[in-house]
Coordinates of C-alpha atoms in Angstrom, one line a residue:
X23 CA -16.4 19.4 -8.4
X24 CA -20.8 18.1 -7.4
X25 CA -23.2 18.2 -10.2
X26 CA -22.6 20.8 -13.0
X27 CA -25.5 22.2 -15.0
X28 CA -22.9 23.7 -17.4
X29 CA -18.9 23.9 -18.6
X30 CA -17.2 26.6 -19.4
X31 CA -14.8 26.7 -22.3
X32 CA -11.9 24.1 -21.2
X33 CA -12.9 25.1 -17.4
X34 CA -14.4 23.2 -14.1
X35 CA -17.9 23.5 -14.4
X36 CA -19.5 27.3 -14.2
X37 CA -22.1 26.2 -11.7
X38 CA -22.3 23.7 -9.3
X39 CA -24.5 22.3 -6.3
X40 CA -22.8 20.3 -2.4
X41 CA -23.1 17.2 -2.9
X42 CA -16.9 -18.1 8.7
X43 CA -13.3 -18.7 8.6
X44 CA -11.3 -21.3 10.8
X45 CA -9.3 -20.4 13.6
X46 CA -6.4 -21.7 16.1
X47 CA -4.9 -20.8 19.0
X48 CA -1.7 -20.4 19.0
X49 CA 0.7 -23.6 20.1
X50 CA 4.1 -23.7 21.7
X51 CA 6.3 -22.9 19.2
X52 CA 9.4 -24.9 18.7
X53 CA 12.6 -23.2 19.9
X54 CA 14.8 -21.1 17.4
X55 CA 16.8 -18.2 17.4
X56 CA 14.2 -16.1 15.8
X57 CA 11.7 -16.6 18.8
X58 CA 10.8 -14.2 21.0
X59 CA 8.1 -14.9 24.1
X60 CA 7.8 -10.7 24.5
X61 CA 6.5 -10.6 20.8
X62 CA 2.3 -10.9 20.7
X63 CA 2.9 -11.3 16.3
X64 CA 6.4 -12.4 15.0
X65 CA 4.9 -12.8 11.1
X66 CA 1.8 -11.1 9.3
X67 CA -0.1 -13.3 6.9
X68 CA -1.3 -11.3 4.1
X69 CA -4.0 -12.8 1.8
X70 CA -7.0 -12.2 -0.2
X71 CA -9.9 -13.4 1.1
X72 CA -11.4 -15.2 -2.1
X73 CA -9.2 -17.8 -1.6
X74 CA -10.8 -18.9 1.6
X75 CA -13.0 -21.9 2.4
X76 CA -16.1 -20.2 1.3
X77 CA -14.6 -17.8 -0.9
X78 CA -15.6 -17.0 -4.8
X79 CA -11.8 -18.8 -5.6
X80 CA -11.4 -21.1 -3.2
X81 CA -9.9 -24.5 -4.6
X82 CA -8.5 -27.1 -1.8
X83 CA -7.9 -26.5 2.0
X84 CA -4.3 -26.9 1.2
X85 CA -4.1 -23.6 -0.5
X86 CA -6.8 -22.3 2.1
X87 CA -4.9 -19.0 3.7
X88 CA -6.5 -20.1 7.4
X89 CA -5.2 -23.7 6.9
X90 CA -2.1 -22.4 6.3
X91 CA -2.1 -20.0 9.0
X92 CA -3.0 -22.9 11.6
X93 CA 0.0 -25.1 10.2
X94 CA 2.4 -21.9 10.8
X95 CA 1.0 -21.4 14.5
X96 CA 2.8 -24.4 15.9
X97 CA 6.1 -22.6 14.9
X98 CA 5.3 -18.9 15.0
X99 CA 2.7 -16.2 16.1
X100 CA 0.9 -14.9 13.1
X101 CA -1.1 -11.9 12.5
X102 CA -4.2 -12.8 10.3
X103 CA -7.1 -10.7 9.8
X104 CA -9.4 -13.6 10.2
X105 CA -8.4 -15.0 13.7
X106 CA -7.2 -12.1 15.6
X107 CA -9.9 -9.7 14.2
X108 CA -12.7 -11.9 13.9
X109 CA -15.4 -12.2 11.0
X110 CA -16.2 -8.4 11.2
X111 CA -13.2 -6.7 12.1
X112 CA -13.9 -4.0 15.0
X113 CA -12.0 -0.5 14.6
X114 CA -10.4 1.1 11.4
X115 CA -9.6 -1.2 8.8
X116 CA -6.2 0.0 7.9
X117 CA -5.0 1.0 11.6
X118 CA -5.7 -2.5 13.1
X119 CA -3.3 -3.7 10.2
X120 CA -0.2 -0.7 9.9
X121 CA -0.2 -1.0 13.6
X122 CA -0.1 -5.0 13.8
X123 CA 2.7 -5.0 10.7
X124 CA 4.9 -2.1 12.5
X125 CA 5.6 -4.6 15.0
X126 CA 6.4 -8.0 13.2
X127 CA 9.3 -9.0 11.6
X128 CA 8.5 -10.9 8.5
X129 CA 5.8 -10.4 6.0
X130 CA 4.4 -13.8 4.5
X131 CA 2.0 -12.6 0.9
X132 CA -0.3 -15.7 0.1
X133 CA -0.4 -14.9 -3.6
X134 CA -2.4 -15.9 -5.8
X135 CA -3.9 -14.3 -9.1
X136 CA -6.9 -12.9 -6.7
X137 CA -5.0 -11.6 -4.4
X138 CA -2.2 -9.7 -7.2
X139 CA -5.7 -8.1 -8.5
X140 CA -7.1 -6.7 -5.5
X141 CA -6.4 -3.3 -4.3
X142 CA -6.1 -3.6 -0.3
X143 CA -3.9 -6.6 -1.0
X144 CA -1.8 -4.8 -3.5
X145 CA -1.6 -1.7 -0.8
X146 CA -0.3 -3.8 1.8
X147 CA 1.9 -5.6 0.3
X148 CA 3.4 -1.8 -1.3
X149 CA 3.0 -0.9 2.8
X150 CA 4.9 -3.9 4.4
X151 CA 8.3 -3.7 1.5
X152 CA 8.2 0.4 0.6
X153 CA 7.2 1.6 3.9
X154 CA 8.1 -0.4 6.8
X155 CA 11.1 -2.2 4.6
X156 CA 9.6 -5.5 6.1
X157 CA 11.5 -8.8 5.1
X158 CA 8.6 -10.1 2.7
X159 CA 8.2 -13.8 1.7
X160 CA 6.3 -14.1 -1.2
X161 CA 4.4 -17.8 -1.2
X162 CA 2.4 -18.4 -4.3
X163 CA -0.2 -20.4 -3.2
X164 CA -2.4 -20.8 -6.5
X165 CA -1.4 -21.3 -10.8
X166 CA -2.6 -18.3 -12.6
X167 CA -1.4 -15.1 -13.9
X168 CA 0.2 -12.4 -11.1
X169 CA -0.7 -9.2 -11.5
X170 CA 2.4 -6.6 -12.6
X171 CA 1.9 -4.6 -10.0
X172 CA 3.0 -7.8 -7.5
X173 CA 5.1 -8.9 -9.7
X174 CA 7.1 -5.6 -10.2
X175 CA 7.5 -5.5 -6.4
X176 CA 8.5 -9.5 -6.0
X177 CA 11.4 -8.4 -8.7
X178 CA 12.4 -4.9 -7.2
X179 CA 12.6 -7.0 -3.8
X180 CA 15.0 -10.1 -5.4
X181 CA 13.4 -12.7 -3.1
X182 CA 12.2 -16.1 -5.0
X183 CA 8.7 -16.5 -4.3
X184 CA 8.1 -19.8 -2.3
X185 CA 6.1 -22.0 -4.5
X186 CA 3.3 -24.3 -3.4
X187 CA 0.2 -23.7 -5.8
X188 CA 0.9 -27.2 -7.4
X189 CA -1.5 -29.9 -6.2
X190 CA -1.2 -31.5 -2.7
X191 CA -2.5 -34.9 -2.1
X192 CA -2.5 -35.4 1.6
X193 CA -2.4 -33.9 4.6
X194 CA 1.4 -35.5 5.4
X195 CA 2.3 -33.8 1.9
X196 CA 0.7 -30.5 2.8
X197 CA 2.6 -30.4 6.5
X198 CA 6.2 -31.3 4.6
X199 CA 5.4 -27.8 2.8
X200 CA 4.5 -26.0 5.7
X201 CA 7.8 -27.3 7.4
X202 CA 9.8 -26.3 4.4
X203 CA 8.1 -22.5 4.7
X204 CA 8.9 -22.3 8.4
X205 CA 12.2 -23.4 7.9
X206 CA 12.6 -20.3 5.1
X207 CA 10.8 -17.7 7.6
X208 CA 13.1 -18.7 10.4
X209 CA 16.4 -17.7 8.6
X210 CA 14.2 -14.4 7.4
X211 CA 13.7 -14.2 11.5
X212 CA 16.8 -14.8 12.3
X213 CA 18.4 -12.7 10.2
X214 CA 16.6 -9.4 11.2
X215 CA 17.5 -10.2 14.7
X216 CA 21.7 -10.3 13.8
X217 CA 21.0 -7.0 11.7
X218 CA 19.5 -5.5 14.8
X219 CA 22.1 -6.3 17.2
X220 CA 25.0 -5.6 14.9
X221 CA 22.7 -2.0 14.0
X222 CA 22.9 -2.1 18.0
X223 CA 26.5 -2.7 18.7
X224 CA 27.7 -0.1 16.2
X225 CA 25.6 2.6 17.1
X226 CA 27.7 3.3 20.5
X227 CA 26.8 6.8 22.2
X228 CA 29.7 9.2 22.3
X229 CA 28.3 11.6 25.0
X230 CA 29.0 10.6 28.0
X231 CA 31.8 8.6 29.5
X232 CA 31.0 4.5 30.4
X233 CA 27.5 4.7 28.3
X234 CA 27.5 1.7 26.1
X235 CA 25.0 0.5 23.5
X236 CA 21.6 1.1 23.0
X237 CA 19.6 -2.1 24.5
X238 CA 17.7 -4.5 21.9
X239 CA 14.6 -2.7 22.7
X240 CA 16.2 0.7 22.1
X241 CA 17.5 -0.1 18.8
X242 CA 14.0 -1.5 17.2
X243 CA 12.2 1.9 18.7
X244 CA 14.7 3.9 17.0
X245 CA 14.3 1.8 13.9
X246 CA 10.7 2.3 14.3
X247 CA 11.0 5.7 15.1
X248 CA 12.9 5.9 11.1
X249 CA 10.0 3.8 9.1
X250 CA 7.7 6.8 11.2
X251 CA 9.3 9.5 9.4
X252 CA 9.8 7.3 6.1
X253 CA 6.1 7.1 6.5
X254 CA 5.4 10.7 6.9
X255 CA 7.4 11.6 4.0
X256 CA 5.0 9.6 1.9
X257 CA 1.7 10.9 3.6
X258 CA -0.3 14.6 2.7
X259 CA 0.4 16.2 5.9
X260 CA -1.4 20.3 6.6
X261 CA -0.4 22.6 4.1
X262 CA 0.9 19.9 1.8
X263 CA 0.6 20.5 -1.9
X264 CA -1.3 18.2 -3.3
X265 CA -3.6 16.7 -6.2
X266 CA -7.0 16.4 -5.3
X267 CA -10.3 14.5 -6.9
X268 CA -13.4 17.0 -7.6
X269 CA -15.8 15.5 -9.6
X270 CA -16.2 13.6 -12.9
X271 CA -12.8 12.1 -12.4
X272 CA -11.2 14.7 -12.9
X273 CA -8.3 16.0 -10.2
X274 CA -6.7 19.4 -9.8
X275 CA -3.9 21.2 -7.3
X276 CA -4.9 22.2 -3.9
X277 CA -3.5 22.4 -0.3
X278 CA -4.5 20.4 2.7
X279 CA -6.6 21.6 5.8
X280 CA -6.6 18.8 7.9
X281 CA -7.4 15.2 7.7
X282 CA -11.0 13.5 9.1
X283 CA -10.1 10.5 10.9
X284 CA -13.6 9.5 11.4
X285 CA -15.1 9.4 7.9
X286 CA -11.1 9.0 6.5
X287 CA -10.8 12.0 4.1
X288 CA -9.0 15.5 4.1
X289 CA -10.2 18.5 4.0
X290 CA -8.6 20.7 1.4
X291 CA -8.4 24.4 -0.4
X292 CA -8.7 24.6 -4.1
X293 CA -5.8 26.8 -5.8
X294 CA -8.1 28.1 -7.8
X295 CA -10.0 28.9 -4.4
X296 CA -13.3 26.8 -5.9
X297 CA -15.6 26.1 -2.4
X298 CA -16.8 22.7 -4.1
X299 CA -15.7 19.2 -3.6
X300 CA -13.6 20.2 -0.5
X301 CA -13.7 16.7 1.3
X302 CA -12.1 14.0 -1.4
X303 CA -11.8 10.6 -0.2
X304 CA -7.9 9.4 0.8
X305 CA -7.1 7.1 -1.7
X306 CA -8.0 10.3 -4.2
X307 CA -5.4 12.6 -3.0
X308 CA -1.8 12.5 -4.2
X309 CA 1.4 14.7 -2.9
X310 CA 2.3 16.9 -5.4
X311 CA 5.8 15.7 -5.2
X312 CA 7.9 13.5 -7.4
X313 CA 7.0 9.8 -6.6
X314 CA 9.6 7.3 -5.9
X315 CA 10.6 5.7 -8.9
X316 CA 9.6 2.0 -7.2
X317 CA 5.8 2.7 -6.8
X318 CA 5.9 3.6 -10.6
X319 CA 5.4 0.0 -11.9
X320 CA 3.4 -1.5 -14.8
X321 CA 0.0 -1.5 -13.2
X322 CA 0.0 1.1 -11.2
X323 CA -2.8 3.9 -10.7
X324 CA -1.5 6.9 -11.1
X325 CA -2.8 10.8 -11.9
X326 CA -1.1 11.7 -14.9
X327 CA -1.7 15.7 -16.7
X328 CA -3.5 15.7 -19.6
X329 CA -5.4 19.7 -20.7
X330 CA -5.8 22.7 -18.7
X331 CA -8.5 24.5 -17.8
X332 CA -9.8 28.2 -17.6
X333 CA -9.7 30.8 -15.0
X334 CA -12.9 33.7 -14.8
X335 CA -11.5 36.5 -14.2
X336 CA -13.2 37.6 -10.2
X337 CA -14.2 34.1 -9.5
X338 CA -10.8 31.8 -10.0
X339 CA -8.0 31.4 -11.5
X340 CA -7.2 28.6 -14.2
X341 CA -4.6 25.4 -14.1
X342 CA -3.9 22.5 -15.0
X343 CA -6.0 19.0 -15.2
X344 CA -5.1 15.5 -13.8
X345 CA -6.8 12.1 -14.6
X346 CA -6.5 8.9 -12.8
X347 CA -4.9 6.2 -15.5
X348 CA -2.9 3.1 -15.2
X349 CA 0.4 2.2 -16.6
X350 CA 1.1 -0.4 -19.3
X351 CA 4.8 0.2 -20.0
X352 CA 7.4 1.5 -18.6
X353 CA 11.0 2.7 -20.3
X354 CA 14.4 3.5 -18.0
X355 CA 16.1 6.8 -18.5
X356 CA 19.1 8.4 -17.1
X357 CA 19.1 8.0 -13.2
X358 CA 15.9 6.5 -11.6
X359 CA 13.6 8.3 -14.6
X360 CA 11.1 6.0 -16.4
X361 CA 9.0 6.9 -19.7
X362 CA 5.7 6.1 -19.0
X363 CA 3.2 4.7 -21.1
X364 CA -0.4 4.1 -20.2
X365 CA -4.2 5.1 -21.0
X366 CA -7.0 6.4 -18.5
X367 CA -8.8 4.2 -16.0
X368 CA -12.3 6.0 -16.6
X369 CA -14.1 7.1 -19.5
X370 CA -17.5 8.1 -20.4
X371 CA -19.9 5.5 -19.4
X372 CA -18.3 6.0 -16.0
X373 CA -19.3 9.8 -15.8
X374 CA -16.1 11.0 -16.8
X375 CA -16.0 14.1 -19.1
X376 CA -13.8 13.1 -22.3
X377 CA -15.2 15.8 -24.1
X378 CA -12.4 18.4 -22.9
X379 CA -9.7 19.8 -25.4
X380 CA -6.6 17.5 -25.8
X381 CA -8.2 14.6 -24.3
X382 CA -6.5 11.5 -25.4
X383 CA -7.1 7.9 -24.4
X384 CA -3.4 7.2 -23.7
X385 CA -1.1 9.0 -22.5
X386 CA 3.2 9.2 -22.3
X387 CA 5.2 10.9 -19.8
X388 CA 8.3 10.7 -17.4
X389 CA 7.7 9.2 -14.2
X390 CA 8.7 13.0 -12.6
X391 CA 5.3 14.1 -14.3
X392 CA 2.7 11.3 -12.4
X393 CA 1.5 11.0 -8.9
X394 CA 0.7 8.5 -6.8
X395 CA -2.5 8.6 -4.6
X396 CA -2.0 7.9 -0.8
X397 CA -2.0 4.9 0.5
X398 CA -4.6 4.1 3.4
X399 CA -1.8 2.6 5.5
X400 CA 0.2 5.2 5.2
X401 CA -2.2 7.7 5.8
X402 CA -3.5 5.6 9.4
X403 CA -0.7 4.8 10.5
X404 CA 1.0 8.4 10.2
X405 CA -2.4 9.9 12.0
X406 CA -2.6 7.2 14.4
X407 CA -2.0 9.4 17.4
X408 CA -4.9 11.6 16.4

């Protein structure tokens, strides 16, 4: 955990020191069943901003994420980043975003190989299906290979990815499309409105004579109120267990304090009570709890155990070592279990020690075994109120 001037044998170190996109506004949308005037966002737009007008993989505005945006305003009210935060986003990153997805219905990915390789998009999209249980559309919009991370959660979901990353000559060819994906995010619309009111209609109170049904507004609080404690469930709350980053890429058991809104890490307390490396970042903490078996996917970053380390006897006890790796394979066992096959995501020209007894490149393990670090959404959202 720091700088280390020395190691013990198999141990933590023996000393250490403290360390311009387009916009629209939006247009009267056409009436359907699935619109609702009370709404301010009825559909997030997820994409990766590479594959903007101006962006390292942009190819044609008809795959342009803003262009598309604009087409899908005349129906709809979209959350994207670039309209209704601006070029430089004001407030937390993640907040503005977990809060704006809580309250919309569908979730429209603009895929594309950028956007399956890069992390905040890949957390979002894990945010909007595993978290919130969003509806999610998934729209390729460019030819390439999708990451298996994406691709594991476009399968897990069942939904067939609406396909537009062929060319488009025109502009009349390009607004038959868009028509064609409004008309597939209105049944997604109007389908989470009949759940809800049938959700509404069953859930009839029983104390209290003459009381009927929760209203429409009742039953999506109450279904928000559930995703809340989903939510929670997947977030390091105080005196969680968890597995914790120290230094060298190396991770190891502690409990946490509390977490820092303001520079967006938690404060934890080593098992091995170590004073060191007490403030990891959020995306390198992990519950130390069995992961759900659906964020176990090829391509996921996970901690996996690999060594141990020693305790000195008067200054801490020993334990055992975690590393951050990715996984390559995956096998089904009895139940939800998975065999799990992958290697390390750092090595030595990255400062990791690789040095340490038992160290192997690869590793193989049940899915019970791995953790999964937080995700930011997750984390902001749950500590919103703070």
């Amino acid at each position: 955990m720091g700088n280390c001037s020395s190691l013990d044998a198999e141990g933590k170190p023996s000393t250490k020191s403290s360390s311009s996109s387009s916009s629209s506004s939006h247009v009267k949308r056409a009436g359907f069943s699935g619109s609702d005037p009370t709404l301010e966002h009825d559909i997030y737009i997820s994409y990766c901003p590479d594959n903007c007008l101006g962006g390292s993989a942009f190819t044609s505005r008809y795959q342009d994420p803003n262009h598309i945006a604009a087409a899908l305003s005349r129906t709809f009210k979209p959350w994207v980043a670039s309209v209704c935060l601006g070029p430089k986003p004001s407030g937390d990153f993640y907040e503005d975003r977990a809060l704006h997805l809580q309250k919309v219905k569908v979730f429209v990915a603009l895929i594309s190989p950028e956007y399956s390789q890069n992390d905040q998009c890949k957390m979002e999209y894990q945010f909007a299906l595993l978290s919130l249980k969003k509806p999610v559309l998934p729209v390729i919009i460019a030819p390439g290979d999708i990451s298996s991370t994406i691709q594991a959660y476009i399968d897990q979901d069942g939904r067939i990815p609406f396909k537009m990353e062929s060319p488009v000559g025109s502009e009349g060819e390009f607004q038959e499309r868009m028509e064609y994906l409004a008309d597939a995010i209105k049944k997604m619309i109007n389908t989470v409105n009949t759940e809800r009111e049938t959700s509404r209609l069953q859930h009839l109170t029983i104390d209290g004579a003459g009381e009927g049904p929760p209203s429409y507004e009742q039953a999506v609080e109450q279904e928000q109120a559930r995703l809340g404690q989903n939510i929670r469930d997947r977030v390091p709350q105080v005196g969680d267990h968890v597995i914790a980053h120290w230094q060298q890429h190396s991770y190891f058991t502690a409990t946490i304090v509390r977490f820092i809104k303001s520079t967006m890490k938690f404060e934890i307390r080593w098992d091995d009570q170590d004073e060191s490396g007490r403030f990891p970042d959020l995306t390198m903490v992990a519950l130390n709890k069995v992961p759900d078996w659906r964020e176990v996917t090829v391509g996921s970053r996970v901690f996996f155990p690999q060594g141990s380390y020693c305790g000195q006897e008067g200054v801490r006890t020993g334990g055992m070592r975690y590393h951050e790796g990715v996984v390559t394979r995956t096998e089904p066992c009895s139940g939800n279990r998975l065999r799990c096959f992958g290697h390390h995501l750092k090595g030595g020209s990255d400062g990791k020690w690789v040095t340490y007894k038992d160290y192997n490149y690869n590793f193989t393990c049940f899915s019970d075994d791995l953790r999964v670090a937080a995700n930011p959404y997750n984390v902001t959202h749950a500590y919103s109120n703070m």
